[in-house]
PDB file of C-alpha atoms in Angstrom:
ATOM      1  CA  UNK A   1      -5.529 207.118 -27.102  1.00 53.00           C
ATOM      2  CA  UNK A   2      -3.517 208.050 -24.071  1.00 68.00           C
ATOM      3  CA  UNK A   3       0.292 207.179 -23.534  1.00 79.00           C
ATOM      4  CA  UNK A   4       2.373 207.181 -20.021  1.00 81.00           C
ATOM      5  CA  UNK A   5       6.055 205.911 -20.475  1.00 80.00           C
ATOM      6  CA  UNK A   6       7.296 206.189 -17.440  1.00 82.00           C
ATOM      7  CA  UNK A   7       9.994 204.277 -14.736  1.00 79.00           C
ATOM      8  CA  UNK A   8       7.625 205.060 -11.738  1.00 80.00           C
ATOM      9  CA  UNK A   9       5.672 201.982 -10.412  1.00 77.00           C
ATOM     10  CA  UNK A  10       3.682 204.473  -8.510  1.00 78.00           C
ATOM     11  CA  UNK A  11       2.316 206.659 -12.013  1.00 79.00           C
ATOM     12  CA  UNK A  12       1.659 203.672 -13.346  1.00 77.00           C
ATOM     13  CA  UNK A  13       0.533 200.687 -10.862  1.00 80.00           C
ATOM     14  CA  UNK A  14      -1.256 198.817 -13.492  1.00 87.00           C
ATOM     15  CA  UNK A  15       0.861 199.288 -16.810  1.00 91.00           C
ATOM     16  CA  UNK A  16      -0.678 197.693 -19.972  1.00 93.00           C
ATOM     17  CA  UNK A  17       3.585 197.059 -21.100  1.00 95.00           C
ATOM     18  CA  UNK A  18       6.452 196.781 -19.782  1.00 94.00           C
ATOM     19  CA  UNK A  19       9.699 197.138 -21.283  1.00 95.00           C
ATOM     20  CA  UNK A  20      12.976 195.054 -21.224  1.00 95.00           C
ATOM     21  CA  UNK A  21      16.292 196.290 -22.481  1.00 92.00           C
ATOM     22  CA  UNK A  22      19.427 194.630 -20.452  1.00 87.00           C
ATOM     23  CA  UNK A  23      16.770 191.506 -19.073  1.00 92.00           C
ATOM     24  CA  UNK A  24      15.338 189.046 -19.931  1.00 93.00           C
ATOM     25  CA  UNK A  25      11.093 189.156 -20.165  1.00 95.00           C
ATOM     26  CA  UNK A  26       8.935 186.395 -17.789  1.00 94.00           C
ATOM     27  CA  UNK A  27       8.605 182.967 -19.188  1.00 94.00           C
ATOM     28  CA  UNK A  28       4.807 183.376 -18.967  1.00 93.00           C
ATOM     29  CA  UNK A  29       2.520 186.064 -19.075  1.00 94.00           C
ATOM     30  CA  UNK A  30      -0.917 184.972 -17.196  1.00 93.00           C
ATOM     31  CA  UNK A  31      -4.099 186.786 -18.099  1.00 93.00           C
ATOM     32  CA  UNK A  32      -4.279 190.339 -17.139  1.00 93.00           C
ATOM     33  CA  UNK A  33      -0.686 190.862 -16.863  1.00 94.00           C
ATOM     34  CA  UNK A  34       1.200 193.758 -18.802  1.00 94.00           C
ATOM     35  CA  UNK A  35       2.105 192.932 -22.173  1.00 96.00           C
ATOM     36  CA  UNK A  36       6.204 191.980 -22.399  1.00 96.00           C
ATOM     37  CA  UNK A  37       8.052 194.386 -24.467  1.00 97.00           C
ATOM     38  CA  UNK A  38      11.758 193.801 -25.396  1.00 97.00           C
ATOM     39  CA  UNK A  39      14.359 195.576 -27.056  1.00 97.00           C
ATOM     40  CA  UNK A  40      17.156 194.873 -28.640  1.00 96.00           C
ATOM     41  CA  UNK A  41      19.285 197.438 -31.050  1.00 95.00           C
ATOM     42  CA  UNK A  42      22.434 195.523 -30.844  1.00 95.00           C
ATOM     43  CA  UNK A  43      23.327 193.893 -34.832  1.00 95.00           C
ATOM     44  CA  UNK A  44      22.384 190.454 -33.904  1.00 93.00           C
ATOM     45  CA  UNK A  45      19.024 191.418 -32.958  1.00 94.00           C
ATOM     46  CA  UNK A  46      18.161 188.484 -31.158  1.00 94.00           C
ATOM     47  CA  UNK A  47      14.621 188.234 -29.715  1.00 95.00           C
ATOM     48  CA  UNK A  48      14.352 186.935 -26.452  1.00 95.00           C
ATOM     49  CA  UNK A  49      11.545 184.427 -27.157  1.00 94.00           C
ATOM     50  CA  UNK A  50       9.598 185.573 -24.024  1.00 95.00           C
ATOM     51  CA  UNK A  51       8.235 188.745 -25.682  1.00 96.00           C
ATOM     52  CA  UNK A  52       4.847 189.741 -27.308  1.00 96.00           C
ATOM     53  CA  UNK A  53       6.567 192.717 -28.756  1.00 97.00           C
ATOM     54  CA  UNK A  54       9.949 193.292 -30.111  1.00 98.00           C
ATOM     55  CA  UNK A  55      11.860 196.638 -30.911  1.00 97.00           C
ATOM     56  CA  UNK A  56      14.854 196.092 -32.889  1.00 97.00           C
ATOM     57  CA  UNK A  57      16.741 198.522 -35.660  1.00 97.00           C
ATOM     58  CA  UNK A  58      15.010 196.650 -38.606  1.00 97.00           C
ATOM     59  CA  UNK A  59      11.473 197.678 -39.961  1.00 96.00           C
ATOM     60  CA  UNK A  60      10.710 193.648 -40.467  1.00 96.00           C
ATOM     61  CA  UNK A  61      10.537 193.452 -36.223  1.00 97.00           C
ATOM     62  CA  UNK A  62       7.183 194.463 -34.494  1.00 97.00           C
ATOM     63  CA  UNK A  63       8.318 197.832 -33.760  1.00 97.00           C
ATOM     64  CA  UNK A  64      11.312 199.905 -35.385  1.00 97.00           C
ATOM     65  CA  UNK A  65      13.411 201.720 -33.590  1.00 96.00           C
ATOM     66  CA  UNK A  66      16.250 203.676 -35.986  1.00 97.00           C
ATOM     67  CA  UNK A  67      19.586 205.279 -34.663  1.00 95.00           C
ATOM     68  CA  UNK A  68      18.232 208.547 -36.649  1.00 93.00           C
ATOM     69  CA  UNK A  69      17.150 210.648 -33.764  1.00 85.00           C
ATOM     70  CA  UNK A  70      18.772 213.354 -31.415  1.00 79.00           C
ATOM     71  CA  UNK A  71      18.086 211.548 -28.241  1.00 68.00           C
ATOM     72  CA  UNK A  72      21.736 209.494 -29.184  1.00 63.00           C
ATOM     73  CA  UNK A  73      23.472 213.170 -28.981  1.00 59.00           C
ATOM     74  CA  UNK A  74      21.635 214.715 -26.242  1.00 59.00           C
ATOM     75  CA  UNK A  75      23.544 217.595 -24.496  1.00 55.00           C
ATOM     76  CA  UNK A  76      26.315 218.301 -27.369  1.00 57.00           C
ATOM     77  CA  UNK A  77      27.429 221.389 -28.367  1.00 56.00           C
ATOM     78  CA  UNK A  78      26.079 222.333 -31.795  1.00 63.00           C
ATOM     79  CA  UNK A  79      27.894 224.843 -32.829  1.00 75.00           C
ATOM     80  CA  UNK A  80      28.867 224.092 -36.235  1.00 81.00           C
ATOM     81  CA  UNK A  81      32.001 226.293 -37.966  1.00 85.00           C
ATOM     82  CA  UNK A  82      31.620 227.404 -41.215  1.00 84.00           C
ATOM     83  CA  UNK A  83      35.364 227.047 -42.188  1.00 89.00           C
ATOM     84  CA  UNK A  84      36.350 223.632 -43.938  1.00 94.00           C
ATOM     85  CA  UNK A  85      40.125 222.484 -43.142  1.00 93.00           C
ATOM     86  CA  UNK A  86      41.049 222.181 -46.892  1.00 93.00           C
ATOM     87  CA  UNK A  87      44.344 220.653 -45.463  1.00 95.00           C
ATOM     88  CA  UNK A  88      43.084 217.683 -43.414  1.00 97.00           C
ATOM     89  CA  UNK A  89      40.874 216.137 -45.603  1.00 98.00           C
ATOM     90  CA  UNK A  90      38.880 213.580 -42.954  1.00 98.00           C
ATOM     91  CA  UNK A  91      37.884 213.508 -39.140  1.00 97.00           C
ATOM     92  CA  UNK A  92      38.249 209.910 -37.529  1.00 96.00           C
ATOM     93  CA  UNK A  93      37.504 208.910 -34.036  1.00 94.00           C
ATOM     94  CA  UNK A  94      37.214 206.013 -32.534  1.00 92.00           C
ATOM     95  CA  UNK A  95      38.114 204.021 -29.324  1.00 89.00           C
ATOM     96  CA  UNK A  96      36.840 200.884 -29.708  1.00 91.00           C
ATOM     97  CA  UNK A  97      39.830 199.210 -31.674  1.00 94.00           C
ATOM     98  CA  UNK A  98      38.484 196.251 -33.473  1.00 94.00           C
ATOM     99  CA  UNK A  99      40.804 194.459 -35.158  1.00 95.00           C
ATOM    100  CA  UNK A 100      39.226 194.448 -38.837  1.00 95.00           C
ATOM    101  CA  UNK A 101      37.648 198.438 -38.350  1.00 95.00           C
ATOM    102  CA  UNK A 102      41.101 199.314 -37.531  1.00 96.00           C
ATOM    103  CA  UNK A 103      42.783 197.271 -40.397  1.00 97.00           C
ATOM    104  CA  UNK A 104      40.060 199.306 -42.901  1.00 97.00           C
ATOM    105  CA  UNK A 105      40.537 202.613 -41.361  1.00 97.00           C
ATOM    106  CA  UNK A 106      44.410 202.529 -41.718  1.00 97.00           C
ATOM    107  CA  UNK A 107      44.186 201.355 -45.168  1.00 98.00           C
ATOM    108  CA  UNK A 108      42.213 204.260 -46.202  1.00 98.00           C
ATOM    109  CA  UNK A 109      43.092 206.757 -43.944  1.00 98.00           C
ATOM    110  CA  UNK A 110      47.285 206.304 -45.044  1.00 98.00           C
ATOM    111  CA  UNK A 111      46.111 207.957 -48.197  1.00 98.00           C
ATOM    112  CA  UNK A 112      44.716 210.796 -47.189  1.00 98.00           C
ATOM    113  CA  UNK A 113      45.417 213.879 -44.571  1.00 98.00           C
ATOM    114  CA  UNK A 114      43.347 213.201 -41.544  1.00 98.00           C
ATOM    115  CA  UNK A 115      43.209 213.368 -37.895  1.00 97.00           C
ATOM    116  CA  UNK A 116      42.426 210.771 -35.838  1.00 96.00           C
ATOM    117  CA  UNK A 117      41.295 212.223 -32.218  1.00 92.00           C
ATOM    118  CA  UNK A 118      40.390 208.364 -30.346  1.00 89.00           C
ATOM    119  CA  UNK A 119      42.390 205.886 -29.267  1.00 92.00           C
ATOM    120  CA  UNK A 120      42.549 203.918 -32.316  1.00 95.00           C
ATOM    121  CA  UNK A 121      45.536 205.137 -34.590  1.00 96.00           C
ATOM    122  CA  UNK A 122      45.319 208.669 -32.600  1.00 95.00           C
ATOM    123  CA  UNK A 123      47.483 210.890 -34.756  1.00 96.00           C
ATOM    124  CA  UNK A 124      47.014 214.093 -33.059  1.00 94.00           C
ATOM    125  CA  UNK A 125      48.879 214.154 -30.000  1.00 93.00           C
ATOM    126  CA  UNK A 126      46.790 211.937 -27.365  1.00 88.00           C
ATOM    127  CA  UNK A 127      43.317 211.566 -26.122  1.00 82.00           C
ATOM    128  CA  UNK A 128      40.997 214.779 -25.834  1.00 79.00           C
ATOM    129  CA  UNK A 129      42.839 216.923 -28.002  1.00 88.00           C
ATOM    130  CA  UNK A 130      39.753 218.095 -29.895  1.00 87.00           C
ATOM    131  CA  UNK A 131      39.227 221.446 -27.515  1.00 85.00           C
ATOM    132  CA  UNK A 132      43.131 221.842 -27.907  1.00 87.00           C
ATOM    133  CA  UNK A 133      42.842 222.284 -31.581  1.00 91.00           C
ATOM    134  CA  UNK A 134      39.162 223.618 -31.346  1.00 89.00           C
ATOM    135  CA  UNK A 135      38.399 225.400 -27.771  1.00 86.00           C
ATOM    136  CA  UNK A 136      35.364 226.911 -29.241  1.00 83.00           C
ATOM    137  CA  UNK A 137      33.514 223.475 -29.263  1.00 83.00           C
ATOM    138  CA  UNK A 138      33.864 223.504 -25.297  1.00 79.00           C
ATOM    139  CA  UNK A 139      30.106 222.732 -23.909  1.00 70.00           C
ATOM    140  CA  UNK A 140      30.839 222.582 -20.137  1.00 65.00           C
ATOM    141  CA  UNK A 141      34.477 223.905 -19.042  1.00 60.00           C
ATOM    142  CA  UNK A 142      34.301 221.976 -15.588  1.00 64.00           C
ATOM    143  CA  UNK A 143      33.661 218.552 -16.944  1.00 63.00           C
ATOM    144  CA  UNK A 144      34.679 218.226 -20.847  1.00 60.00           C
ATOM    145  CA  UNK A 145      33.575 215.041 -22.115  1.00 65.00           C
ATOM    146  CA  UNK A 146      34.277 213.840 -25.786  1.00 61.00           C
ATOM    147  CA  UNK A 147      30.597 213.471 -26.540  1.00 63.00           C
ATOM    148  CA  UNK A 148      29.734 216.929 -25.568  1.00 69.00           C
ATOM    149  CA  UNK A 149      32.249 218.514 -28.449  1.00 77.00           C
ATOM    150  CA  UNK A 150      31.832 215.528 -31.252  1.00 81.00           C
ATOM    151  CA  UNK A 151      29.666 217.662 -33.304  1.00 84.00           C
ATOM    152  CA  UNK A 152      31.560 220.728 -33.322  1.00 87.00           C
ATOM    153  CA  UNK A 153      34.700 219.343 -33.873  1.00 90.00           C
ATOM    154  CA  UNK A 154      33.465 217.190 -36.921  1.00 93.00           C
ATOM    155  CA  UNK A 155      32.334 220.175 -38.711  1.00 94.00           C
ATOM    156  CA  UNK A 156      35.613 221.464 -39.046  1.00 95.00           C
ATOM    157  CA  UNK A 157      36.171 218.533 -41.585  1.00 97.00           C
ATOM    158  CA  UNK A 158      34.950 218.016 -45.221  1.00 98.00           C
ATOM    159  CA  UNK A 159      34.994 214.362 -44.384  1.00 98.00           C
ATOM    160  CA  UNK A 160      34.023 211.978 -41.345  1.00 98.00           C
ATOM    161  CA  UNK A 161      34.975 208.969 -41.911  1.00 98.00           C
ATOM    162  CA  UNK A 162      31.954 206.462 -40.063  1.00 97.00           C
ATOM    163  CA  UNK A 163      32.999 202.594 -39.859  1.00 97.00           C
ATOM    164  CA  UNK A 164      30.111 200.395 -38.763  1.00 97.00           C
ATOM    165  CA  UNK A 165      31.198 197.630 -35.508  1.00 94.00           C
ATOM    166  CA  UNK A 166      28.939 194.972 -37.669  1.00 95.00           C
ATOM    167  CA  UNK A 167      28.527 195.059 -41.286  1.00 96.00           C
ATOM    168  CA  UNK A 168      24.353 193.792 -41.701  1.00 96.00           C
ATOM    169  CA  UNK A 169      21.213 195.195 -42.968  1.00 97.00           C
ATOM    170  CA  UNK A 170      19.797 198.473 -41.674  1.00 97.00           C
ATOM    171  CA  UNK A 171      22.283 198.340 -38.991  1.00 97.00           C
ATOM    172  CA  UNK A 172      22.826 202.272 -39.347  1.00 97.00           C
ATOM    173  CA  UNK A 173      24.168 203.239 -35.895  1.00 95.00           C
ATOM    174  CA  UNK A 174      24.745 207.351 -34.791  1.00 92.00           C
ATOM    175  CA  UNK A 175      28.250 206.843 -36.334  1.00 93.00           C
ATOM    176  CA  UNK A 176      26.682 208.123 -39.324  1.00 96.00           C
ATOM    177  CA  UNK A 177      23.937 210.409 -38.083  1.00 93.00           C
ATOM    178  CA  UNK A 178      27.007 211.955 -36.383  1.00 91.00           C
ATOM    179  CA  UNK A 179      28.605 212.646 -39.431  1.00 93.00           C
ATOM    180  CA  UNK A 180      25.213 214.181 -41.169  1.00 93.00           C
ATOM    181  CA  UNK A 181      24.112 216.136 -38.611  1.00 90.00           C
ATOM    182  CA  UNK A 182      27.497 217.951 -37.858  1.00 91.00           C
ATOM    183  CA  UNK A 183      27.685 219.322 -41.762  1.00 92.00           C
ATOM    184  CA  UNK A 184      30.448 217.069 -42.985  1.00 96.00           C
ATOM    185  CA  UNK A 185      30.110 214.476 -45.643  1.00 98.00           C
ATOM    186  CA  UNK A 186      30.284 210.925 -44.492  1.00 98.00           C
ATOM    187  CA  UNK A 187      32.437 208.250 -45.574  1.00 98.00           C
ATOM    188  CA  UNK A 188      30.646 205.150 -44.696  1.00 98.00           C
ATOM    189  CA  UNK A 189      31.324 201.470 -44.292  1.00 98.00           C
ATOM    190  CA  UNK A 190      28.642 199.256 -43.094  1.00 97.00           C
ATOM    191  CA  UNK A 191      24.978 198.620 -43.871  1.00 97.00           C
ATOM    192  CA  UNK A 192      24.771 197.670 -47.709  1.00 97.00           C
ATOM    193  CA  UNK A 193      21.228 199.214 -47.836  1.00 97.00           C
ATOM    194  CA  UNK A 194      22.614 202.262 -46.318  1.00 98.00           C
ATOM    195  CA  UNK A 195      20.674 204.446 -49.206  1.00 97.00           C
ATOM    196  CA  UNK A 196      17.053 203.462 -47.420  1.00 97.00           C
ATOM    197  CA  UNK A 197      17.984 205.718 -44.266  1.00 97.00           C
ATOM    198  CA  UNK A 198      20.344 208.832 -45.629  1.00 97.00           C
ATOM    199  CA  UNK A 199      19.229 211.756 -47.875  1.00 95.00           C
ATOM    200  CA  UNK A 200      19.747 211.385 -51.359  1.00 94.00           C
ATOM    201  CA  UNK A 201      23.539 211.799 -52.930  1.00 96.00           C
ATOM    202  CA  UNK A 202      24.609 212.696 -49.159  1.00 97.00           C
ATOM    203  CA  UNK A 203      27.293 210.420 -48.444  1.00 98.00           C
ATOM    204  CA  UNK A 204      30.253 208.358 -49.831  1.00 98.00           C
ATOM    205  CA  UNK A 205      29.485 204.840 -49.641  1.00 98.00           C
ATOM    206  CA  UNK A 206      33.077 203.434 -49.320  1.00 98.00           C
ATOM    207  CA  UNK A 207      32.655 199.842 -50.023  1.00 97.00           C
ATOM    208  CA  UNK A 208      30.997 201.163 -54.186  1.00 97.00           C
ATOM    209  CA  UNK A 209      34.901 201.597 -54.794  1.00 98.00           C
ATOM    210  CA  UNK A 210      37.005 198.685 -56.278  1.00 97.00           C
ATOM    211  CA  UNK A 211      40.058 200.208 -53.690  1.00 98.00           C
ATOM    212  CA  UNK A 212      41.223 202.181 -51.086  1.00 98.00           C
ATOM    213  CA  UNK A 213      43.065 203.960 -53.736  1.00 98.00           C
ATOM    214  CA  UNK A 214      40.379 204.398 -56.207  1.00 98.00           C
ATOM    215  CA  UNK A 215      38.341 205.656 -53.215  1.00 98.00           C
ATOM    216  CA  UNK A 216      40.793 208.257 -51.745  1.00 98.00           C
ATOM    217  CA  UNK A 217      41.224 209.807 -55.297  1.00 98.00           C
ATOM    218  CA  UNK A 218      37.642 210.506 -55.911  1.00 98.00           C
ATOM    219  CA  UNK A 219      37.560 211.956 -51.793  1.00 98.00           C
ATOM    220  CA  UNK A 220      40.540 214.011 -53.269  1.00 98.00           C
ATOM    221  CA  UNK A 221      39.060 215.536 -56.498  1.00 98.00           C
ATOM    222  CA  UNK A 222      35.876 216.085 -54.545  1.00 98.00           C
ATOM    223  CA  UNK A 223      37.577 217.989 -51.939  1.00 98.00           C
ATOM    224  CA  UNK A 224      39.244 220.354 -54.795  1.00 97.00           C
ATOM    225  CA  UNK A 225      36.044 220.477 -56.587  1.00 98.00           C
ATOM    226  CA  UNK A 226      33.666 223.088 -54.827  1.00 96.00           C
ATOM    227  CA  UNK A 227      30.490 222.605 -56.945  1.00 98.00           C
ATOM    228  CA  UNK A 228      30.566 219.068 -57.113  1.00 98.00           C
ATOM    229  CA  UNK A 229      31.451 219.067 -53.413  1.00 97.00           C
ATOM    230  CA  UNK A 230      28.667 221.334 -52.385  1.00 96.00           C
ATOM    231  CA  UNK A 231      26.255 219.096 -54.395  1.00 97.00           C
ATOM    232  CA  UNK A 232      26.666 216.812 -51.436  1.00 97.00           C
ATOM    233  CA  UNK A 233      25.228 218.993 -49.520  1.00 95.00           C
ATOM    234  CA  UNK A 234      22.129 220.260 -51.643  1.00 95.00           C
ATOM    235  CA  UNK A 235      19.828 218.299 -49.719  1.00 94.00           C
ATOM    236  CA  UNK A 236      20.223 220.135 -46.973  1.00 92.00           C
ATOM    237  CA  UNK A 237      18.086 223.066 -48.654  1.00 91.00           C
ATOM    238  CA  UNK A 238      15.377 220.701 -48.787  1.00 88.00           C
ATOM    239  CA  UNK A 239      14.892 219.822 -45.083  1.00 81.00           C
ATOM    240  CA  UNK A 240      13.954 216.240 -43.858  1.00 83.00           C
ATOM    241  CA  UNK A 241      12.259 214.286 -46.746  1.00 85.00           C
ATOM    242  CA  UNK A 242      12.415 211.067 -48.382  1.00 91.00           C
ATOM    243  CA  UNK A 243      13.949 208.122 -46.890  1.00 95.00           C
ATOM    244  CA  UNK A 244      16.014 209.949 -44.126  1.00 95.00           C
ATOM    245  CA  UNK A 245      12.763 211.476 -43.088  1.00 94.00           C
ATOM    246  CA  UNK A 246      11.121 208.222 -42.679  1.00 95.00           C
ATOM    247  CA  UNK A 247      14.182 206.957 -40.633  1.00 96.00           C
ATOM    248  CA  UNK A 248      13.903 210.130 -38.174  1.00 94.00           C
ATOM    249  CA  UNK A 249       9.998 209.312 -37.643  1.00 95.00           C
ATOM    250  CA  UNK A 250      10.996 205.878 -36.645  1.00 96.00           C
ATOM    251  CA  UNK A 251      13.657 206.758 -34.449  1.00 95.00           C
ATOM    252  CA  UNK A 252      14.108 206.234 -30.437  1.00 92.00           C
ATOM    253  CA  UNK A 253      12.345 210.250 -30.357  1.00 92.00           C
ATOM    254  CA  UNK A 254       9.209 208.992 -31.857  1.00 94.00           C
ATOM    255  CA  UNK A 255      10.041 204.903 -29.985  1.00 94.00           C
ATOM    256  CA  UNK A 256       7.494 206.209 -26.804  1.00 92.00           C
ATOM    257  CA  UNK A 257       4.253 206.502 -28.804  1.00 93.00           C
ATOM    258  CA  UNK A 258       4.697 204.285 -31.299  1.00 95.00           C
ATOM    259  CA  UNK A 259       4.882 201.516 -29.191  1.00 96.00           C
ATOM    260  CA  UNK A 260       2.189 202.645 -27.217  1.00 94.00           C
ATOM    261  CA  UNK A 261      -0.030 202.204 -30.509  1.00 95.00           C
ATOM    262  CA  UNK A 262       1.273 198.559 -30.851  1.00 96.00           C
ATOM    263  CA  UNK A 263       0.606 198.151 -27.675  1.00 96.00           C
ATOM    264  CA  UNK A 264      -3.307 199.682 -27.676  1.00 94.00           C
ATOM    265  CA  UNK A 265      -3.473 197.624 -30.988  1.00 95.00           C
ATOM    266  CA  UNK A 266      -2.795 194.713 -29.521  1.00 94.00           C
ATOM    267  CA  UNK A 267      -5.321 194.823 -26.319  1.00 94.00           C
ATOM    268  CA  UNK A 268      -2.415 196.025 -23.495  1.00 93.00           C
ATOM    269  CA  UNK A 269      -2.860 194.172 -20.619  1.00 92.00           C
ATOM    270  CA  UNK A 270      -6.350 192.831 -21.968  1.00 93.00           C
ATOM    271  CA  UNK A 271      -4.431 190.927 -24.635  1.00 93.00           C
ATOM    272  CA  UNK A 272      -5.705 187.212 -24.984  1.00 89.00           C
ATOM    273  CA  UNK A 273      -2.704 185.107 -23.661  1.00 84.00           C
ATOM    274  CA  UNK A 274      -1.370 182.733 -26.086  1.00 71.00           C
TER     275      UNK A 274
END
């Protein structure tokens, strides 16, 4: 089986798919027209009711598409610093200030030493002051963007603290990938079958804990606890297994020819109309 994804009318002027993000698929597909693809990795999920195919976040739609993958965090800088703050305990940003994230964050994050670099309860000074405390994270010095130093700057942390916009199943956004892939441990509020996408005994599922107090003294004696904190970490000797390899394999990286094999499964633009 061959597989062209591509924008171009012109590469391909008789496409057996084609793919709808931000509108809405054709009422009606006639015989011999592409097959109608739509995606949707937004919490509600909703399904447009025009497609033949659906992409979605959740392994129960036609085609999964996890936030797993390094196309989300294209173009950072990866350098990753070896030194821990042992003094600020947790890395927070976040500029998107919903009302109930914020109300969570603040009661957690009052009990701990953190820094908050976003707009959202910024506690470092104002807005972009990551290169200011970190200049070594700097990807491009003519254009710094907070994107391009998220990485770098989280690994200066033993904790990243990742809140989820919508608390539902196998909603596991990049907030969390983030986290994992800069060397910190995560903190995480959000999907409650978070465990099906992460490496084993690799994060701290906050919402386990029966307070924010309870929570921020077992973040404390972890911190001051270098074997059990490193055993956080142990799965990173191991590589990509288990179920966080299975959630990188059906990220957006793989997305391209996996839905080209639901789509050849299915006929392409030789698909029986319904």
């Amino acid at each position: 089986m061959s597989c062209l994804w591509t924008k171009s009318p012109v590469l391909a002027d008789k496409p057996d798919a084609l793919l709808f993000e931000t509108a809405t698929p054709p009422l009606q597909r006639h015989s011999g027209d592409p097959l109608r693809v739509y995606m949707d990795l937004e919490a509600g999920r909703r399904r447009s009711g025009r497609e033949d195919l659906f992409i979605s976040y959740h392994a129960k739609d036609d085609v999964q598409s996890t936030y797993a993958g390094a196309l989300f965090h294209n173009g950072r800088n990866y350098h990753i610093s070896s030194y821990k703050n042992n003094e600020t305990l947790v890395y927070w940003s976040s500029s998107r200030c919903l009302s109930q994230r914020n109300q969570l964050a603040k009661s957690f994050l009052r009990l701990l030493p953190h820094h908050s670099f976003g707009k959202c309860l910024n506690n470092v000074g104002g807005l972009d002051m990551a290169l200011s405390f970190y200049p070594e994270c700097t990807n491009d010095a003519n254009t710094p963007k907070w994107w391009d130093h998220l990485h770098c700057a989280m690994s200066q942390y033993k904790f990243v603290l990742a809140i989820e916009n919508t608390v539902t199943e196998s909603y596991v956004t990049e907030k969390l990938f983030y986290a994992l892939d800069s060397g910190a441990v995560p903190i995480y509020f959000g999907a409650p079958n978070v465990l099906d996408f992460v490496p084993p005994h690799s994060i701290i599922d906050g919402t386990k804990f029966r307070s924010m107090e309870e929570l921020a003294s077992y973040v404390k004696a972890l911190a001051n606890d270098p074997v059990a904190y490193a055993e956080y970490h142990a799965w990173r000797r191991c590589g990509v297994l288990g179920n966080y390899a299975k959630a990188r394999a059906t990220s957006l990286d793989t997305l391209p020819c996996r839905l080209c094999e639901a789509v050849s499964k299915k006929g392409g633009r030789n698909a029986r109309t319904e």
